[in-house]
PDB file of C-alpha atoms in Angstrom:
ATOM      1  CA  MET A 126     194.395 104.039 142.178  1.00  0.00           C
ATOM      2  CA  LEU A 127     193.561 101.387 138.666  1.00  0.00           C
ATOM      3  CA  THR A 128     196.587 100.357 136.947  1.00  0.00           C
ATOM      4  CA  ALA A 129     196.865 100.914 133.364  1.00  0.00           C
ATOM      5  CA  ARG A 130     196.696  97.287 133.131  1.00  0.00           C
ATOM      6  CA  SER A 131     193.625  96.746 135.524  1.00  0.00           C
ATOM      7  CA  ARG A 132     191.897  99.816 133.162  1.00  0.00           C
ATOM      8  CA  LEU A 133     192.567  97.511 130.332  1.00  0.00           C
ATOM      9  CA  ILE A 134     191.147  94.327 132.050  1.00  0.00           C
ATOM     10  CA  ILE A 135     188.200  96.100 133.341  1.00  0.00           C
ATOM     11  CA  ALA A 136     187.369  97.769 130.130  1.00  0.00           C
ATOM     12  CA  ALA A 137     188.010  93.896 128.418  1.00  0.00           C
ATOM     13  CA  MET A 138     185.407  92.667 130.303  1.00  0.00           C
ATOM     14  CA  LEU A 139     183.402  95.611 129.519  1.00  0.00           C
ATOM     15  CA  LEU A 140     183.556  95.520 125.651  1.00  0.00           C
ATOM     16  CA  GLY A 141     184.238  92.385 125.124  1.00  0.00           C
ATOM     17  CA  PRO A 142     180.505  90.796 125.462  1.00  0.00           C
ATOM     18  CA  VAL A 143     179.350  93.935 122.828  1.00  0.00           C
ATOM     19  CA  LEU A 144     182.380  93.111 120.682  1.00  0.00           C
ATOM     20  CA  LEU A 145     180.966  89.473 120.530  1.00  0.00           C
ATOM     21  CA  TYR A 146     177.985  89.907 119.947  1.00  0.00           C
ATOM     22  CA  TRP A 147     177.768  92.009 117.347  1.00  0.00           C
ATOM     23  CA  GLY A 148     180.404  89.957 115.211  1.00  0.00           C
ATOM     24  CA  LEU A 149     178.825  86.942 116.138  1.00  0.00           C
ATOM     25  CA  GLY A 150     174.394  87.756 116.896  1.00  0.00           C
ATOM     26  CA  LEU A 151     171.941  89.629 115.198  1.00  0.00           C
ATOM     27  CA  SER A 152     170.531  92.317 116.694  1.00  0.00           C
ATOM     28  CA  PRO A 153     166.790  91.518 117.080  1.00  0.00           C
ATOM     29  CA  SER A 154     165.534  93.829 114.520  1.00  0.00           C
ATOM     30  CA  GLU A 155     167.633  91.458 112.312  1.00  0.00           C
ATOM     31  CA  ARG A 156     166.805  87.884 113.907  1.00  0.00           C
ATOM     32  CA  ARG A 157     164.718  85.764 110.769  1.00  0.00           C
ATOM     33  CA  THR A 158     162.146  84.659 112.272  1.00  0.00           C
ATOM     34  CA  LEU A 159     159.671  82.489 109.885  1.00  0.00           C
ATOM     35  CA  PRO A 160     156.006  84.127 109.087  1.00  0.00           C
ATOM     36  CA  PRO A 161     153.018  83.422 110.603  1.00  0.00           C
ATOM     37  CA  GLU A 162     151.764  80.183 110.723  1.00  0.00           C
ATOM     38  CA  ALA A 163     148.567  82.490 108.110  1.00  0.00           C
ATOM     39  CA  LEU A 164     151.085  83.637 106.566  1.00  0.00           C
ATOM     40  CA  GLN A 165     152.548  80.125 105.316  1.00  0.00           C
ATOM     41  CA  HIS A 166     150.259  79.016 104.339  1.00  0.00           C
ATOM     42  CA  GLY A 167     148.052  81.135 102.441  1.00  0.00           C
ATOM     43  CA  GLU A 168     148.472  83.554  99.880  1.00  0.00           C
ATOM     44  CA  ASP A 169     152.177  84.753  98.675  1.00  0.00           C
ATOM     45  CA  PHE A 170     151.652  87.186  96.057  1.00  0.00           C
ATOM     46  CA  PHE A 171     149.193  88.207  93.138  1.00  0.00           C
ATOM     47  CA  ILE A 172     148.741  89.953  89.846  1.00  0.00           C
ATOM     48  CA  LYS A 173     146.231  92.321  89.482  1.00  0.00           C
ATOM     49  CA  GLU A 174     144.568  92.713  85.272  1.00  0.00           C
ATOM     50  CA  SER A 175     147.384  89.346  84.154  1.00  0.00           C
ATOM     51  CA  ARG A 176     147.570  89.647  80.597  1.00  0.00           C
ATOM     52  CA  SER A 177     149.859  86.843  78.592  1.00  0.00           C
ATOM     53  CA  ARG A 178     150.719  86.050  75.615  1.00  0.00           C
ATOM     54  CA  VAL A 179     151.212  82.795  73.816  1.00  0.00           C
ATOM     55  CA  PHE A 180     153.123  82.450  70.136  1.00  0.00           C
ATOM     56  CA  GLY A 181     153.564  78.728  68.090  1.00  0.00           C
ATOM     57  CA  ASP A 182     156.910  78.606  67.189  1.00  0.00           C
ATOM     58  CA  ASP A 183     156.709  79.394  64.081  1.00  0.00           C
ATOM     59  CA  GLY A 184     155.759  82.984  65.933  1.00  0.00           C
ATOM     60  CA  SER A 185     151.712  83.313  65.894  1.00  0.00           C
ATOM     61  CA  LEU A 186     149.609  84.320  68.532  1.00  0.00           C
ATOM     62  CA  GLU A 187     148.245  80.899  70.256  1.00  0.00           C
ATOM     63  CA  GLN A 188     146.643  81.701  73.524  1.00  0.00           C
ATOM     64  CA  LEU A 189     145.141  85.370  75.101  1.00  0.00           C
ATOM     65  CA  PHE A 190     144.652  84.884  79.121  1.00  0.00           C
ATOM     66  CA  ASN A 191     143.822  88.073  81.530  1.00  0.00           C
ATOM     67  CA  THR A 192     142.353  87.885  84.482  1.00  0.00           C
ATOM     68  CA  PRO A 193     141.848  90.725  86.898  1.00  0.00           C
ATOM     69  CA  ARG A 194     143.732  89.264  89.652  1.00  0.00           C
ATOM     70  CA  LEU A 195     145.739  86.033  89.761  1.00  0.00           C
ATOM     71  CA  ALA A 196     146.664  84.906  93.225  1.00  0.00           C
ATOM     72  CA  HIS A 197     149.730  82.699  93.559  1.00  0.00           C
ATOM     73  CA  PHE A 198     149.038  79.897  96.833  1.00  0.00           C
ATOM     74  CA  PRO A 199     152.456  77.846  96.812  1.00  0.00           C
ATOM     75  CA  GLU A 200     151.509  75.109  99.457  1.00  0.00           C
ATOM     76  CA  ARG A 201     148.453  74.020  96.948  1.00  0.00           C
ATOM     77  CA  ALA A 202     151.018  74.416  93.739  1.00  0.00           C
ATOM     78  CA  LEU A 203     148.089  76.671  92.430  1.00  0.00           C
ATOM     79  CA  SER A 204     147.212  79.543  90.913  1.00  0.00           C
ATOM     80  CA  GLU A 205     143.158  81.612  91.186  1.00  0.00           C
ATOM     81  CA  LEU A 206     142.111  83.335  88.935  1.00  0.00           C
ATOM     82  CA  SER A 207     138.880  85.855  89.433  1.00  0.00           C
ATOM     83  CA  GLU A 208     136.767  86.818  85.815  1.00  0.00           C
ATOM     84  CA  PRO A 209     139.177  84.503  83.648  1.00  0.00           C
ATOM     85  CA  HIS A 210     139.458  85.548  79.206  1.00  0.00           C
ATOM     86  CA  ILE A 211     141.457  82.712  77.783  1.00  0.00           C
ATOM     87  CA  GLU A 212     141.609  82.866  74.192  1.00  0.00           C
ATOM     88  CA  ILE A 213     142.337  80.350  71.675  1.00  0.00           C
ATOM     89  CA  TYR A 214     144.072  80.297  67.746  1.00  0.00           C
ATOM     90  CA  SER A 215     143.310  78.165  65.530  1.00  0.00           C
ATOM     91  CA  SER A 216     145.401  77.455  62.277  1.00  0.00           C
ATOM     92  CA  ASP A 217     142.232  77.459  60.789  1.00  0.00           C
ATOM     93  CA  GLY A 218     141.959  80.908  61.219  1.00  0.00           C
ATOM     94  CA  SER A 219     138.919  79.815  64.309  1.00  0.00           C
ATOM     95  CA  VAL A 220     138.401  81.834  67.670  1.00  0.00           C
ATOM     96  CA  ILE A 221     137.907  80.223  70.916  1.00  0.00           C
ATOM     97  CA  THR A 222     137.009  82.535  73.728  1.00  0.00           C
ATOM     98  CA  SER A 223     136.139  80.910  77.122  1.00  0.00           C
ATOM     99  CA  ASP A 224     134.915  83.402  80.423  1.00  0.00           C
ATOM    100  CA  ALA A 225     133.932  81.447  83.682  1.00  0.00           C
ATOM    101  CA  LYS A 226     133.626  83.309  87.575  1.00  0.00           C
ATOM    102  CA  THR A 227     136.619  81.715  89.074  1.00  0.00           C
ATOM    103  CA  GLY A 228     139.280  79.407  87.417  1.00  0.00           C
ATOM    104  CA  ILE A 229     142.159  77.100  88.996  1.00  0.00           C
ATOM    105  CA  LEU A 230     145.793  77.128  87.379  1.00  0.00           C
ATOM    106  CA  PRO A 231     147.727  74.894  88.839  1.00  0.00           C
ATOM    107  CA  ASP A 232     152.172  75.676  88.458  1.00  0.00           C
ATOM    108  CA  ASP A 233     152.148  73.213  85.534  1.00  0.00           C
ATOM    109  CA  ARG A 234     150.491  74.931  83.741  1.00  0.00           C
ATOM    110  CA  SER A 235     149.143  72.002  82.278  1.00  0.00           C
ATOM    111  CA  LYS A 236     145.233  72.672  82.667  1.00  0.00           C
ATOM    112  CA  THR A 237     142.859  75.318  83.288  1.00  0.00           C
ATOM    113  CA  LEU A 238     139.986  74.478  85.322  1.00  0.00           C
ATOM    114  CA  LEU A 239     137.172  77.119  84.313  1.00  0.00           C
ATOM    115  CA  LEU A 240     133.921  77.297  87.631  1.00  0.00           C
ATOM    116  CA  GLY A 241     130.981  78.954  87.715  1.00  0.00           C
ATOM    117  CA  ASP A 242     129.035  80.582  84.845  1.00  0.00           C
ATOM    118  CA  VAL A 243     131.598  79.132  82.034  1.00  0.00           C
ATOM    119  CA  ARG A 244     130.978  80.272  78.824  1.00  0.00           C
ATOM    120  CA  VAL A 245     133.064  78.788  75.638  1.00  0.00           C
ATOM    121  CA  LYS A 246     132.267  80.439  71.803  1.00  0.00           C
ATOM    122  CA  ASP A 247     133.925  78.586  68.722  1.00  0.00           C
ATOM    123  CA  LYS A 248     134.007  80.959  66.047  1.00  0.00           C
ATOM    124  CA  ALA A 249     134.507  78.906  63.178  1.00  0.00           C
ATOM    125  CA  SER A 250     137.013  79.950  60.331  1.00  0.00           C
ATOM    126  CA  SER A 251     133.736  78.875  57.728  1.00  0.00           C
ATOM    127  CA  GLY A 252     130.991  81.966  59.710  1.00  0.00           C
ATOM    128  CA  ILE A 253     129.242  79.274  62.095  1.00  0.00           C
ATOM    129  CA  THR A 254     129.035  80.192  66.052  1.00  0.00           C
ATOM    130  CA  THR A 255     128.628  77.412  68.288  1.00  0.00           C
ATOM    131  CA  MET A 256     128.152  78.930  71.632  1.00  0.00           C
ATOM    132  CA  VAL A 257     128.322  76.073  75.089  1.00  0.00           C
ATOM    133  CA  ASN A 258     127.483  76.803  78.349  1.00  0.00           C
ATOM    134  CA  THR A 259     128.290  74.634  82.030  1.00  0.00           C
ATOM    135  CA  GLU A 260     129.290  75.241  85.356  1.00  0.00           C
ATOM    136  CA  GLU A 261     132.414  73.518  85.094  1.00  0.00           C
ATOM    137  CA  LEU A 262     135.576  72.990  82.376  1.00  0.00           C
ATOM    138  CA  ALA A 263     139.096  71.799  82.141  1.00  0.00           C
ATOM    139  CA  LEU A 264     140.387  73.259  79.233  1.00  0.00           C
ATOM    140  CA  TYR A 265     143.679  71.854  78.670  1.00  0.00           C
ATOM    141  CA  PRO A 266     144.917  74.466  76.345  1.00  0.00           C
ATOM    142  CA  ASP A 267     148.518  73.054  74.786  1.00  0.00           C
ATOM    143  CA  SER A 268     146.504  69.727  73.125  1.00  0.00           C
ATOM    144  CA  LYS A 269     143.410  72.293  72.779  1.00  0.00           C
ATOM    145  CA  VAL A 270     140.674  70.088  74.500  1.00  0.00           C
ATOM    146  CA  ALA A 271     137.497  70.913  76.935  1.00  0.00           C
ATOM    147  CA  GLU A 272     135.832  67.980  78.550  1.00  0.00           C
ATOM    148  CA  THR A 273     133.146  68.398  82.047  1.00  0.00           C
ATOM    149  CA  ASP A 274     131.745  65.473  83.660  1.00  0.00           C
ATOM    150  CA  GLN A 275     128.806  68.393  84.793  1.00  0.00           C
ATOM    151  CA  PRO A 276     125.274  69.901  82.726  1.00  0.00           C
ATOM    152  CA  VAL A 277     126.344  71.492  79.720  1.00  0.00           C
ATOM    153  CA  THR A 278     123.990  73.291  76.740  1.00  0.00           C
ATOM    154  CA  ILE A 279     125.238  72.866  72.870  1.00  0.00           C
ATOM    155  CA  ILE A 280     123.717  76.748  70.774  1.00  0.00           C
ATOM    156  CA  SER A 281     124.400  76.229  67.336  1.00  0.00           C
ATOM    157  CA  ASP A 282     122.375  78.183  64.470  1.00  0.00           C
ATOM    158  CA  ASN A 283     119.203  76.243  64.354  1.00  0.00           C
ATOM    159  CA  VAL A 284     120.283  73.913  66.708  1.00  0.00           C
ATOM    160  CA  ARG A 285     120.313  73.413  71.127  1.00  0.00           C
ATOM    161  CA  TYR A 286     121.784  70.172  72.736  1.00  0.00           C
ATOM    162  CA  ASP A 287     121.075  69.247  76.916  1.00  0.00           C
ATOM    163  CA  ALA A 288     123.435  66.789  77.913  1.00  0.00           C
ATOM    164  CA  VAL A 289     125.891  65.657  80.803  1.00  0.00           C
ATOM    165  CA  GLY A 290     129.794  65.487  79.969  1.00  0.00           C
ATOM    166  CA  MET A 291     131.418  66.593  76.808  1.00  0.00           C
ATOM    167  CA  LYS A 292     134.541  65.991  75.133  1.00  0.00           C
ATOM    168  CA  ALA A 293     135.438  68.476  72.913  1.00  0.00           C
ATOM    169  CA  SER A 294     138.651  69.360  70.750  1.00  0.00           C
ATOM    170  CA  PHE A 295     139.278  72.942  69.461  1.00  0.00           C
ATOM    171  CA  GLU A 296     141.581  72.849  66.735  1.00  0.00           C
ATOM    172  CA  THR A 297     139.158  70.112  65.025  1.00  0.00           C
ATOM    173  CA  HIS A 298     135.579  71.438  66.345  1.00  0.00           C
ATOM    174  CA  LYS A 299     134.632  67.355  67.437  1.00  0.00           C
ATOM    175  CA  LEU A 300     131.729  67.626  70.054  1.00  0.00           C
ATOM    176  CA  THR A 301     131.754  64.750  72.452  1.00  0.00           C
ATOM    177  CA  LEU A 302     128.131  64.621  74.111  1.00  0.00           C
ATOM    178  CA  LEU A 303     128.842  61.782  77.198  1.00  0.00           C
ATOM    179  CA  SER A 304     124.926  61.795  78.449  1.00  0.00           C
ATOM    180  CA  ASN A 305     121.520  62.270  78.529  1.00  0.00           C
ATOM    181  CA  VAL A 306     121.977  64.043  75.523  1.00  0.00           C
ATOM    182  CA  GLN A 307     118.464  65.469  74.396  1.00  0.00           C
ATOM    183  CA  GLY A 308     118.646  67.837  71.698  1.00  0.00           C
ATOM    184  CA  THR A 309     115.360  70.359  69.175  1.00  0.00           C
ATOM    185  CA  HIS A 310     116.182  71.516  65.981  1.00  0.00           C
ATOM    186  CA  LYS A 311     113.848  74.795  64.932  1.00  0.00           C
ATOM    187  CA  ASN A 312     113.447  74.812  60.743  1.00  0.00           C
ATOM    188  CA  GLU A 313     114.408  77.944  59.270  1.00  0.00           C
ATOM    189  CA  LYS A 314     110.267  79.197  58.317  1.00  0.00           C
TER     190      LYS A 314
END
């Protein structure tokens, strides 16, 4: 027969590894592994019906930003936007709205790149509305500046301009066309 001491040694040999495993190791369900490669380099989060507002130091609304879907990609340090809609409010009371099929917003939010059927509507406080159409537009909301090197069409009242490349200041309502500028003016009857 086994003595009490022998039983204690056998129990320690059998239970020792189990107790060490519990104390020092992780169970298979607790093992921390990296996600699959596809998840490491893909979308880490998304937001449906994203809406944000930016207010100035005086509390006035400066920007409004809406998108049905924002998807963030950490390895590229940017978010992809579907159908972004941006409104910029100027100090003179004018409102500039921008719409596009898609957009790209870097993590530092220094600019928004609007892509595909970009439409900008500048409704000045004077009542004049200017429409800008292009396929790609870099929008710098903090400085209220926009630019493109793509073909652009500008329509305002009885005037239409077609050009390649444009720089615009929404604050001063100054628009500079860069090359191949053609314009037409229709006289009122």
